[in-house]
CSV table of C-alpha atoms in Angstrom, one decimal:
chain,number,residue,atom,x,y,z
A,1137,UNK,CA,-12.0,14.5,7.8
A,1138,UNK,CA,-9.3,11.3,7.6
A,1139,UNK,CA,-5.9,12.5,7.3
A,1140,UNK,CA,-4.4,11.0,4.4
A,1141,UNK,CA,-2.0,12.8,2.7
A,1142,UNK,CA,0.7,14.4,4.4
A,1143,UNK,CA,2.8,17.8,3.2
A,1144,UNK,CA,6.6,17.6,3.0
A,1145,UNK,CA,7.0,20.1,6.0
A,1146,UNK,CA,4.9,17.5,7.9
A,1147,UNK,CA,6.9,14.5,7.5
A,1148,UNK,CA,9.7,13.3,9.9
A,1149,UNK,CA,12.3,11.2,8.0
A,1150,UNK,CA,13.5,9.5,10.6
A,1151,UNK,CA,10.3,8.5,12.6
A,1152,UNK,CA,8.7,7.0,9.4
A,1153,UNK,CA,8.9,3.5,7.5
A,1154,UNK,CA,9.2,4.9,3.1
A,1155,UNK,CA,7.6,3.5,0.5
A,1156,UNK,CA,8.8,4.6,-3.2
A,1157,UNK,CA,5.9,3.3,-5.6
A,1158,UNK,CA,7.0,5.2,-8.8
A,1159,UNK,CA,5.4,3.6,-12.0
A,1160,UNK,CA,5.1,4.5,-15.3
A,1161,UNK,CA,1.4,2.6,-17.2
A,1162,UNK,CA,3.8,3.3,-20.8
A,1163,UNK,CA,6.9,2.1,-19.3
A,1164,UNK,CA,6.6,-0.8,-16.8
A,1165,UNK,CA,10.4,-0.5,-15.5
A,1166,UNK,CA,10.7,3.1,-15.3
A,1167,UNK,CA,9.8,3.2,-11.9
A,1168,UNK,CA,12.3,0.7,-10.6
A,1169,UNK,CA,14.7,2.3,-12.8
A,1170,UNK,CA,14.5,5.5,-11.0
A,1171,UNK,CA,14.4,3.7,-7.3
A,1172,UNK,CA,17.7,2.0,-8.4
A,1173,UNK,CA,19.1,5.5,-9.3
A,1174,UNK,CA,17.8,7.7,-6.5
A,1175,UNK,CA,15.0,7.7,-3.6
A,1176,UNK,CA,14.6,8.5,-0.2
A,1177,UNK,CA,17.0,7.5,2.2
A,1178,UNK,CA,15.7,3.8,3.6
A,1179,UNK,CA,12.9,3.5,1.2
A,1180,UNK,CA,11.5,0.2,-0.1
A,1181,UNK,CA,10.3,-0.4,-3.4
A,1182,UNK,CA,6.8,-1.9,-4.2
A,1183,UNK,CA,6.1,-2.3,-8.3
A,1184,UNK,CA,2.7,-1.6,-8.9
A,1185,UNK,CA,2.5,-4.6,-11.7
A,1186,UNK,CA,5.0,-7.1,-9.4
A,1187,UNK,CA,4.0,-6.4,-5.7
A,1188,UNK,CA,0.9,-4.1,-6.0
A,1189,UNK,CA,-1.3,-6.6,-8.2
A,1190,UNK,CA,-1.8,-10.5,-9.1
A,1191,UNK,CA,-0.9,-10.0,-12.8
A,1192,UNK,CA,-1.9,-14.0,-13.5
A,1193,UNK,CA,-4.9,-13.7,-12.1
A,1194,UNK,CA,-7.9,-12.7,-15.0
A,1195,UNK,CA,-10.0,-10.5,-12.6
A,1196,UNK,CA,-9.2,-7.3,-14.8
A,1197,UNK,CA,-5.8,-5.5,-16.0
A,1198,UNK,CA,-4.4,-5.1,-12.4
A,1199,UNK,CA,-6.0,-7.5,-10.3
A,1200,UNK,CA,-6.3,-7.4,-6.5
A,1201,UNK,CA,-3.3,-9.5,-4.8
A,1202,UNK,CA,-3.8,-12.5,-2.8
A,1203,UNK,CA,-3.9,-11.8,1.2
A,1204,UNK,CA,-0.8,-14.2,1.4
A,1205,UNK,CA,1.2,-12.3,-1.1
A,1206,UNK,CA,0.2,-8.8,0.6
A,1207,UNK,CA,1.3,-10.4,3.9
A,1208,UNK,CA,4.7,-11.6,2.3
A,1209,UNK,CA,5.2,-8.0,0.9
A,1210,UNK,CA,4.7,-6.4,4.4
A,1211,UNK,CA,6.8,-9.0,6.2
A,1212,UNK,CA,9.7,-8.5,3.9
A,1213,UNK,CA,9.3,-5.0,3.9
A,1214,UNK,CA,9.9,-4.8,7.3
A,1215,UNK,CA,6.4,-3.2,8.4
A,1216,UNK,CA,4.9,-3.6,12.0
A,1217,UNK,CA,1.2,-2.7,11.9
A,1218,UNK,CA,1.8,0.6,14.1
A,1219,UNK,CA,4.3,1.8,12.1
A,1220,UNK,CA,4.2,5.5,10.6
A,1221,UNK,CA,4.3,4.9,7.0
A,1222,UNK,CA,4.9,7.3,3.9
A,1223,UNK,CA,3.9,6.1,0.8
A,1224,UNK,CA,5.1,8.2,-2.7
A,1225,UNK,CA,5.3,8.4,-6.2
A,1226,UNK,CA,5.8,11.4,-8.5
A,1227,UNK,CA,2.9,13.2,-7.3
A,1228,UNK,CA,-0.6,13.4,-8.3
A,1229,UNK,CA,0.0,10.1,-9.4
A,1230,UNK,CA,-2.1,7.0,-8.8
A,1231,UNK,CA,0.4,4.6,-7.5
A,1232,UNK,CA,1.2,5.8,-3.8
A,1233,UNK,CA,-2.5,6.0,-3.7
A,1234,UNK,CA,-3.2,2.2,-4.9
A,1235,UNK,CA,0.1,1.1,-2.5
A,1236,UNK,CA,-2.0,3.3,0.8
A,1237,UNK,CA,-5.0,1.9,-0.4
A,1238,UNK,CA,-4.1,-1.8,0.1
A,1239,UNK,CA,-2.1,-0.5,3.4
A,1240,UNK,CA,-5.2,0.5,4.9
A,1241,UNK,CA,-7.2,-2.3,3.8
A,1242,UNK,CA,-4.3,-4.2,6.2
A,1243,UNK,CA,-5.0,-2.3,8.7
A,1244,UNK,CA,-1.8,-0.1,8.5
A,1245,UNK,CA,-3.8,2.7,10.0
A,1246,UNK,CA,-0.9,4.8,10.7
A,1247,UNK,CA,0.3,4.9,6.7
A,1248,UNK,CA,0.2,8.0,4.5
A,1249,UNK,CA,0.7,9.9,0.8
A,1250,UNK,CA,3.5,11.9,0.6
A,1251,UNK,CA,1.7,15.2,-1.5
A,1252,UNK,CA,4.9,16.6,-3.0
A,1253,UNK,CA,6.2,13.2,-4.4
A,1254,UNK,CA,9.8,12.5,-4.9
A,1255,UNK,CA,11.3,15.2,-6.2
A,1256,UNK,CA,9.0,18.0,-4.0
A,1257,UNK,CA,10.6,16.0,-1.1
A,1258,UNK,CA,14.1,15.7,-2.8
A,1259,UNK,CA,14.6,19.6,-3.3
A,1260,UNK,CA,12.8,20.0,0.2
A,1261,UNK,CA,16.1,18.6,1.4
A,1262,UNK,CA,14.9,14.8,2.5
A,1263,UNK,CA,17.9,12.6,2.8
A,1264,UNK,CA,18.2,10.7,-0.8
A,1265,UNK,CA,20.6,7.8,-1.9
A,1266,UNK,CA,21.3,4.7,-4.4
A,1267,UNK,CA,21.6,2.1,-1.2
A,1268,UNK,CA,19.1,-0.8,-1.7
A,1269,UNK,CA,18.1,-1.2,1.8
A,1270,UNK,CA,17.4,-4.8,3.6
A,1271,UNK,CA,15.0,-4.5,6.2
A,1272,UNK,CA,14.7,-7.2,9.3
A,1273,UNK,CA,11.8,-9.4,8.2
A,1274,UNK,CA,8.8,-9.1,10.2
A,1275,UNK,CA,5.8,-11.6,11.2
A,1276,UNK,CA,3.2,-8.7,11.0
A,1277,UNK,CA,-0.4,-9.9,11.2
A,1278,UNK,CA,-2.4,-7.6,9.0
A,1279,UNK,CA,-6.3,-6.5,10.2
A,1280,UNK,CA,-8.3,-6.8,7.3
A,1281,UNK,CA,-10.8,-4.3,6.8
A,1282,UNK,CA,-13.3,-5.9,4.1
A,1283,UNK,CA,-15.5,-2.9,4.4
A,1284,UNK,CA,-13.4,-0.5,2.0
A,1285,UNK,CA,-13.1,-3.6,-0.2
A,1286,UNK,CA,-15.6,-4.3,-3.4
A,1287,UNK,CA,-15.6,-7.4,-4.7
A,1288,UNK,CA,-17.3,-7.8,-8.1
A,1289,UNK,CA,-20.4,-9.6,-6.3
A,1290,UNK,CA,-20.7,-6.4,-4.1
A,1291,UNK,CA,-21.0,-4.8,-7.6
A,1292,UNK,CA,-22.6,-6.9,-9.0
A,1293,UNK,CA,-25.7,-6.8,-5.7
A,1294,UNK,CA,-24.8,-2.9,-6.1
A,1295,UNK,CA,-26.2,-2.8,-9.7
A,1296,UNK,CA,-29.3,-5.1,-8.9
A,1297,UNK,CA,-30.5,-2.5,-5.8
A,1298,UNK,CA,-29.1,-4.6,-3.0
A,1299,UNK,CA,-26.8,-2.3,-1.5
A,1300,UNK,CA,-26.8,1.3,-1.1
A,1301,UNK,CA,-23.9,2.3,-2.8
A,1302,UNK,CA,-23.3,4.7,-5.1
A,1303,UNK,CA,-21.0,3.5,-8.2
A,1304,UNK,CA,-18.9,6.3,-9.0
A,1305,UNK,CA,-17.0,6.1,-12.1
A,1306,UNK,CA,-12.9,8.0,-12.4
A,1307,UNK,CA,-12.0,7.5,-16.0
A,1308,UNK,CA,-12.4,10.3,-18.5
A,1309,UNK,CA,-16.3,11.3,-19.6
A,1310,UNK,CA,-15.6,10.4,-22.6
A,1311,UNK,CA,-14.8,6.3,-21.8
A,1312,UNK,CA,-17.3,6.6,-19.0
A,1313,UNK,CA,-20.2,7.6,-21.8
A,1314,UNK,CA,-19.1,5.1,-24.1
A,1315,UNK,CA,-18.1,7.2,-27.0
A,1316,UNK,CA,-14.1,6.5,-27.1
A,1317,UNK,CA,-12.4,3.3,-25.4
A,1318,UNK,CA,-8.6,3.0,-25.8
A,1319,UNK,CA,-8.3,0.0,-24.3
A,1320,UNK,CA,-10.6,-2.1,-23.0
A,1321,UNK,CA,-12.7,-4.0,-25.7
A,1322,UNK,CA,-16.1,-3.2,-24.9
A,1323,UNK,CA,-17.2,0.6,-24.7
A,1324,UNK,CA,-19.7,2.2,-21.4
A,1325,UNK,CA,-19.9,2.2,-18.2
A,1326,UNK,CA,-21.2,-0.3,-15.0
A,1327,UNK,CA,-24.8,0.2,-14.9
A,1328,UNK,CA,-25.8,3.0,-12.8
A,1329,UNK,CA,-22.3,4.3,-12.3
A,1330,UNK,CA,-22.2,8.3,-11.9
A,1331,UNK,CA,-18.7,10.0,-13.0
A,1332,UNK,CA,-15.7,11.9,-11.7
A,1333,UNK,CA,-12.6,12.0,-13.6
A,1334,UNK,CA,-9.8,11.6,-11.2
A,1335,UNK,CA,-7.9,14.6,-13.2
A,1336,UNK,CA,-10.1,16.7,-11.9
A,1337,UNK,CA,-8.4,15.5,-8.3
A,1338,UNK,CA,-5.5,17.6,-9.2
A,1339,UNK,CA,-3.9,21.2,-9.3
A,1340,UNK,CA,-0.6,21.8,-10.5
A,1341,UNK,CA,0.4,18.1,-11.1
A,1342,UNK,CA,-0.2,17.4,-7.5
A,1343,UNK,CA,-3.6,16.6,-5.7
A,1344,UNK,CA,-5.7,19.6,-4.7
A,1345,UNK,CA,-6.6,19.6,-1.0
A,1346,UNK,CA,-8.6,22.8,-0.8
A,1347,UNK,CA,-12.0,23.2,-1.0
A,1348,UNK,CA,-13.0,23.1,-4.9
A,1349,UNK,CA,-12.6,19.1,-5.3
A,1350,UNK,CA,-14.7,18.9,-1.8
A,1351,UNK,CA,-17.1,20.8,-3.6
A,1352,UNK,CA,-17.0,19.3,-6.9
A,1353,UNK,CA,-17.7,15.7,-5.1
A,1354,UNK,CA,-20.7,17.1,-3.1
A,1355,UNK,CA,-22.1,18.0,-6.6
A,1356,UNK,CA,-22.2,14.4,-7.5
A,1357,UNK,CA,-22.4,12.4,-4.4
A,1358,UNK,CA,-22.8,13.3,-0.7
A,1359,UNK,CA,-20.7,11.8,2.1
A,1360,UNK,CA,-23.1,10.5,3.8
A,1361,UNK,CA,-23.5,8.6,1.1
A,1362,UNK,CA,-21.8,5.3,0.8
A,1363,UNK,CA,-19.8,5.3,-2.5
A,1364,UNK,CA,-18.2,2.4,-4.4
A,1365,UNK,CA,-15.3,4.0,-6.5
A,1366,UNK,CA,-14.1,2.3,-9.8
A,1367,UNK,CA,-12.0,2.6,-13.1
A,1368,UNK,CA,-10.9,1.0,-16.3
A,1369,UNK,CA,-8.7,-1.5,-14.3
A,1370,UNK,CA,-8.5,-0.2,-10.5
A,1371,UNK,CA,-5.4,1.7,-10.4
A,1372,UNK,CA,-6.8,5.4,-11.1
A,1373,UNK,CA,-9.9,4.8,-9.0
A,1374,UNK,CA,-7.8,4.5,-5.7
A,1375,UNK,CA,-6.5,8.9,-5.7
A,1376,UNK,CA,-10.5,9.2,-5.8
A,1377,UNK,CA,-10.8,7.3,-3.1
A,1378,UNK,CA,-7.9,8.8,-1.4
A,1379,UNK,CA,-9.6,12.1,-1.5
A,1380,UNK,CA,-13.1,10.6,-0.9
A,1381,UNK,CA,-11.3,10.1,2.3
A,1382,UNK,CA,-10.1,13.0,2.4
A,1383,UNK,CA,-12.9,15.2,2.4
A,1384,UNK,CA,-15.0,13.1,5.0
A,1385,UNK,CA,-16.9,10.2,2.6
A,1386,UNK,CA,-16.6,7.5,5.8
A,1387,UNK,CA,-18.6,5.0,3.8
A,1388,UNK,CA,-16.7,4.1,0.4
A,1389,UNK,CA,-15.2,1.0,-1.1
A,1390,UNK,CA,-12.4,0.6,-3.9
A,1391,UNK,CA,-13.7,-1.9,-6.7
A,1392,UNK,CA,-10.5,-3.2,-7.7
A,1393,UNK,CA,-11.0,-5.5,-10.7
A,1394,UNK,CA,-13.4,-2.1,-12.4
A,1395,UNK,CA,-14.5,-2.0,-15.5
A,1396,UNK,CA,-11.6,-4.0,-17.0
A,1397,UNK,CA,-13.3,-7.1,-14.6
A,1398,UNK,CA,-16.8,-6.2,-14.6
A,1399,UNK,CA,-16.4,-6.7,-18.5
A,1400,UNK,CA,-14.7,-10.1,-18.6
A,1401,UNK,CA,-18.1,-11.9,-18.0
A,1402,UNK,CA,-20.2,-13.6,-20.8
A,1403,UNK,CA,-23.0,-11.1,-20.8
A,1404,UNK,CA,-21.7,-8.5,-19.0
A,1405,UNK,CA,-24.3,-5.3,-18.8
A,1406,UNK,CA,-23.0,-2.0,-19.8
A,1407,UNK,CA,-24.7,1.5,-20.3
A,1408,UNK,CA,-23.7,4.1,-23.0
A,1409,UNK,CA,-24.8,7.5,-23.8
């Protein structure tokens, strides 16, 4: 089992590089608004729309970044590829989770989720300011790792039986059937996909670590398995692949573009129930 999210009585302050990656999907500056007013003491911002994905691109709602933009982000952050980082958010939030995902697929193997989120970790007593901090540039090389990555042709060969994956579907049952779609303009799923709704990750407005989601996941896939997780636009499939992780699943990939992408194309397939 990877370690990937890290309790507050865990965390060093001063031995780790912080990450704040508060967002709001209704509210696109109210997570900068509350980094400007408050976060943890040395703490970087990364927006999830600005930094976090290649909103010009057409590759779905919240496309993946360009490698030379990821590298930019990390080099002005101040990263080094050893580094201990601790990514955050609110908690049981998809944000830190998206920010750790793209981390690891740098190779920023020592990077981490914060469970609590900010304000677990504020009342905890972590050291919290206003101070916009300016970190020495770096010239970090990142390692990509393309094997967590799923392009759309690896979903597209996924759908046709040329891989082994398992598509594994986070939004709501009800989007995933077809029968309600807020906001993408065609209704269903990717053919083949199974479902999880990543709520069902969570107890208590944090994610739930014990046993039942470990359960809950055997129920649909196994970890042996290899699984290739997706959404409506990538953003709530990476906290099911954080606990894919987890909970042991060595093989899976994060299908960035999702649904939102897999849509876009003249002639796109789709399954309803």
């Amino acid at each position: 089992m990877a370690t990937v999210f890290v309790s507050i009585k865990d965390i060093e302050h001063a031995k780790s590089k912080w990450i704040d990656t508060r967002f709001s999907l209704q509210d696109a500056n109210e997570g900068k608004q509350k980094y400007t007013e408050s976060h943890v003491t040395g703490a970087v911002y990364w927006d999830l729309e600005r930094d976090l994905s290649a909103m010009t691109k057409s590759e779905g709602r919240h496309p993946m970044p360009e490698k030379a933009a990821l590298t930019e982000l990390f080099r002005t952050s101040g990263l080094s590829i050893d580094d201990h980082i601790i990514v955050y958010d609110d908690g049981g939030s998809p944000f830190a989770t998206r920010a750790w995902w793209l981390l690891q697929y740098a190779g920023f193997n020592n990077s981490f989720i914060a469970l609590e989120g900010f304000e677990g970790m504020k009342e905890a007593g972590f050291p919290v300011d206003n101070c916009i901090p300016e970190p020495p540039r770096t010239l970090v090389a990142p390692q990509w790792d393309e094997t967590i990555y799923a392009p759309r042709q690896f979903v597209e060969e996924t759908v046709a039986g040329k891989t082994a994956s398992v598509l594994l579907d986070a939004r709501s049952a009800v989007r995933y059937r077809g029968e309600n779609e807020p906001i993408d303009p065609i209704a269903g799923r990717i053919p083949g996909a199974l479902s999880f709704d990543w709520e069902q990750l969570k107890k208590e407005s944090v994610f739930n670590l014990d046993g039942a989601v470990k359960e809950q996941l055997h129920n649909v896939v196994k970890p042996i398995e290899e699984v290739t997780v997706y959404c409506g636009s990538g953003v709530t499939a990476a906290p099911l692949y954080a606990l894919l992780k987890h909970n042991g699943y060595e093989f899976a990939r994060l299908y960035v573009g999702s649904y939102s992408d897999w849509i876009s194309q003249p002639g796109a397939k789709v399954e309803v129930d």
